[in-house]
Short mmCIF file of C-alpha atoms in Angstrom, two decimals:
data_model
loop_
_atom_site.label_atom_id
_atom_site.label_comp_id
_atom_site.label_asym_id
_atom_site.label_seq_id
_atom_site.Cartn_x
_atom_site.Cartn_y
_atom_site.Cartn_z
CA UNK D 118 -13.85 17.56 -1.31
CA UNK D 119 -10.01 17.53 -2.42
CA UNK D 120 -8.00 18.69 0.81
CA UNK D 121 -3.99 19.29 0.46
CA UNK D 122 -2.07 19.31 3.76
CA UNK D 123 0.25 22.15 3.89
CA UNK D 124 1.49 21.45 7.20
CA UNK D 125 1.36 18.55 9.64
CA UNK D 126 0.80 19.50 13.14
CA UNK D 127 3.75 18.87 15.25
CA UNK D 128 5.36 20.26 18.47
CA UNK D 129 1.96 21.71 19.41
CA UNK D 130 1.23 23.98 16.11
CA UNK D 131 -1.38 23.43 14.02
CA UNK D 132 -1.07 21.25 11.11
CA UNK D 133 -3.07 23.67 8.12
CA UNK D 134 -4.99 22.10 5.37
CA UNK D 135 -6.98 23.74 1.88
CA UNK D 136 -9.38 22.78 0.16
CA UNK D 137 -8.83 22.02 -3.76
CA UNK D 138 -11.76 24.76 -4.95
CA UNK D 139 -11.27 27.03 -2.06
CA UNK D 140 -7.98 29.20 -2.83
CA UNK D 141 -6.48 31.31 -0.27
CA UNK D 142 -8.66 29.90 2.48
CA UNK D 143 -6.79 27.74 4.99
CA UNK D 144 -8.43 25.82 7.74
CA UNK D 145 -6.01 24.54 11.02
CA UNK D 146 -6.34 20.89 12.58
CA UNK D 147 -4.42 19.26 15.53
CA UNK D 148 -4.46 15.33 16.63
CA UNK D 149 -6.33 14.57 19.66
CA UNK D 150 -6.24 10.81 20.56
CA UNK D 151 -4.54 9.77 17.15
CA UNK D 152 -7.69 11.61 15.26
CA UNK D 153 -7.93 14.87 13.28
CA UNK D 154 -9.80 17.27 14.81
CA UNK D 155 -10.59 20.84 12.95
CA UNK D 156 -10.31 24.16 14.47
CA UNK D 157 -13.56 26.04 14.04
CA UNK D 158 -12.68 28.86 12.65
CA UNK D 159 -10.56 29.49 9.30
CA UNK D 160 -7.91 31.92 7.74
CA UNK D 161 -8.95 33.58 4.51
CA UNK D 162 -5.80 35.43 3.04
CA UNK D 163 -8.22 37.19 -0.37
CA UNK D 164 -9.70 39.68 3.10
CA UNK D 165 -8.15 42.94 2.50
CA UNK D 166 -9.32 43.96 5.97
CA UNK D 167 -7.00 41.89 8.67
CA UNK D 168 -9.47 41.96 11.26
CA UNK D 169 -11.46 39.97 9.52
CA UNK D 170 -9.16 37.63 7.72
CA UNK D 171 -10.05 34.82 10.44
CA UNK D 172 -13.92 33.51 10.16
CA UNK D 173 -15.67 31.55 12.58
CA UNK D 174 -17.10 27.70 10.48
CA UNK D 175 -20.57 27.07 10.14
CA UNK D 176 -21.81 23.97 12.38
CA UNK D 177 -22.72 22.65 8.74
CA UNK D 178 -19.50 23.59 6.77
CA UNK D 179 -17.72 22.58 9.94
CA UNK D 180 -18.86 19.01 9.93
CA UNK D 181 -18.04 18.78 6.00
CA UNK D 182 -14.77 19.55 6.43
CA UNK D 183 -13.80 17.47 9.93
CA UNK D 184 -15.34 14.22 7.33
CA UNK D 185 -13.22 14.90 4.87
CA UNK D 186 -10.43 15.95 6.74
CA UNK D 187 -10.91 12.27 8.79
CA UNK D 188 -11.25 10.58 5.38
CA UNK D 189 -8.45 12.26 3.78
CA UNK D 190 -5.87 11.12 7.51
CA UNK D 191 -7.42 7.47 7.14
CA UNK D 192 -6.10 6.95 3.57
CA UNK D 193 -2.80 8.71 4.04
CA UNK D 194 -2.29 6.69 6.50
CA UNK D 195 -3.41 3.57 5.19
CA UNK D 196 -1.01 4.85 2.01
CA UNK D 197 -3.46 4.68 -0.62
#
């Protein structure tokens, strides 16, 4: 899973995030304790109908995402 960082989180906003073969779907993170941590629901922009442009994660899809979204800090961090 390719994620690109849009945003950082800073000053208590959400830091937002895509995935590579997901367009127009953005998913929001914050750091707790140093770590990642995913919201569980996500933003998809290609809904025509506004009310349901957010979407609650599935518990699988959910954990998917936090791992590569814990994988993807880790080696930013460590600069590679």
């Amino acid at each position: 899973m390719i994620i690109k960082i849009v945003q950082m989180p800073k000053n208590r906003e959400w830091g937002i995030f895509y995935i590579d073969n997901l367009t127009d779907t953005y998913f929001r993170f914050e750091i707790v304790n140093g770590k990642p941590r995913l919201d569980t629901s996500f933003f998809a922009d290609k809904e025509e109908n506004p009310d349901k442009k957010h979407k609650k994660l599935s518990a699988d899809l959910y954990e998917k995402v936090q791992k590569s979204l814990v994988e993807h800090i880790e080696l930013k961090d460590a600069g590679i």
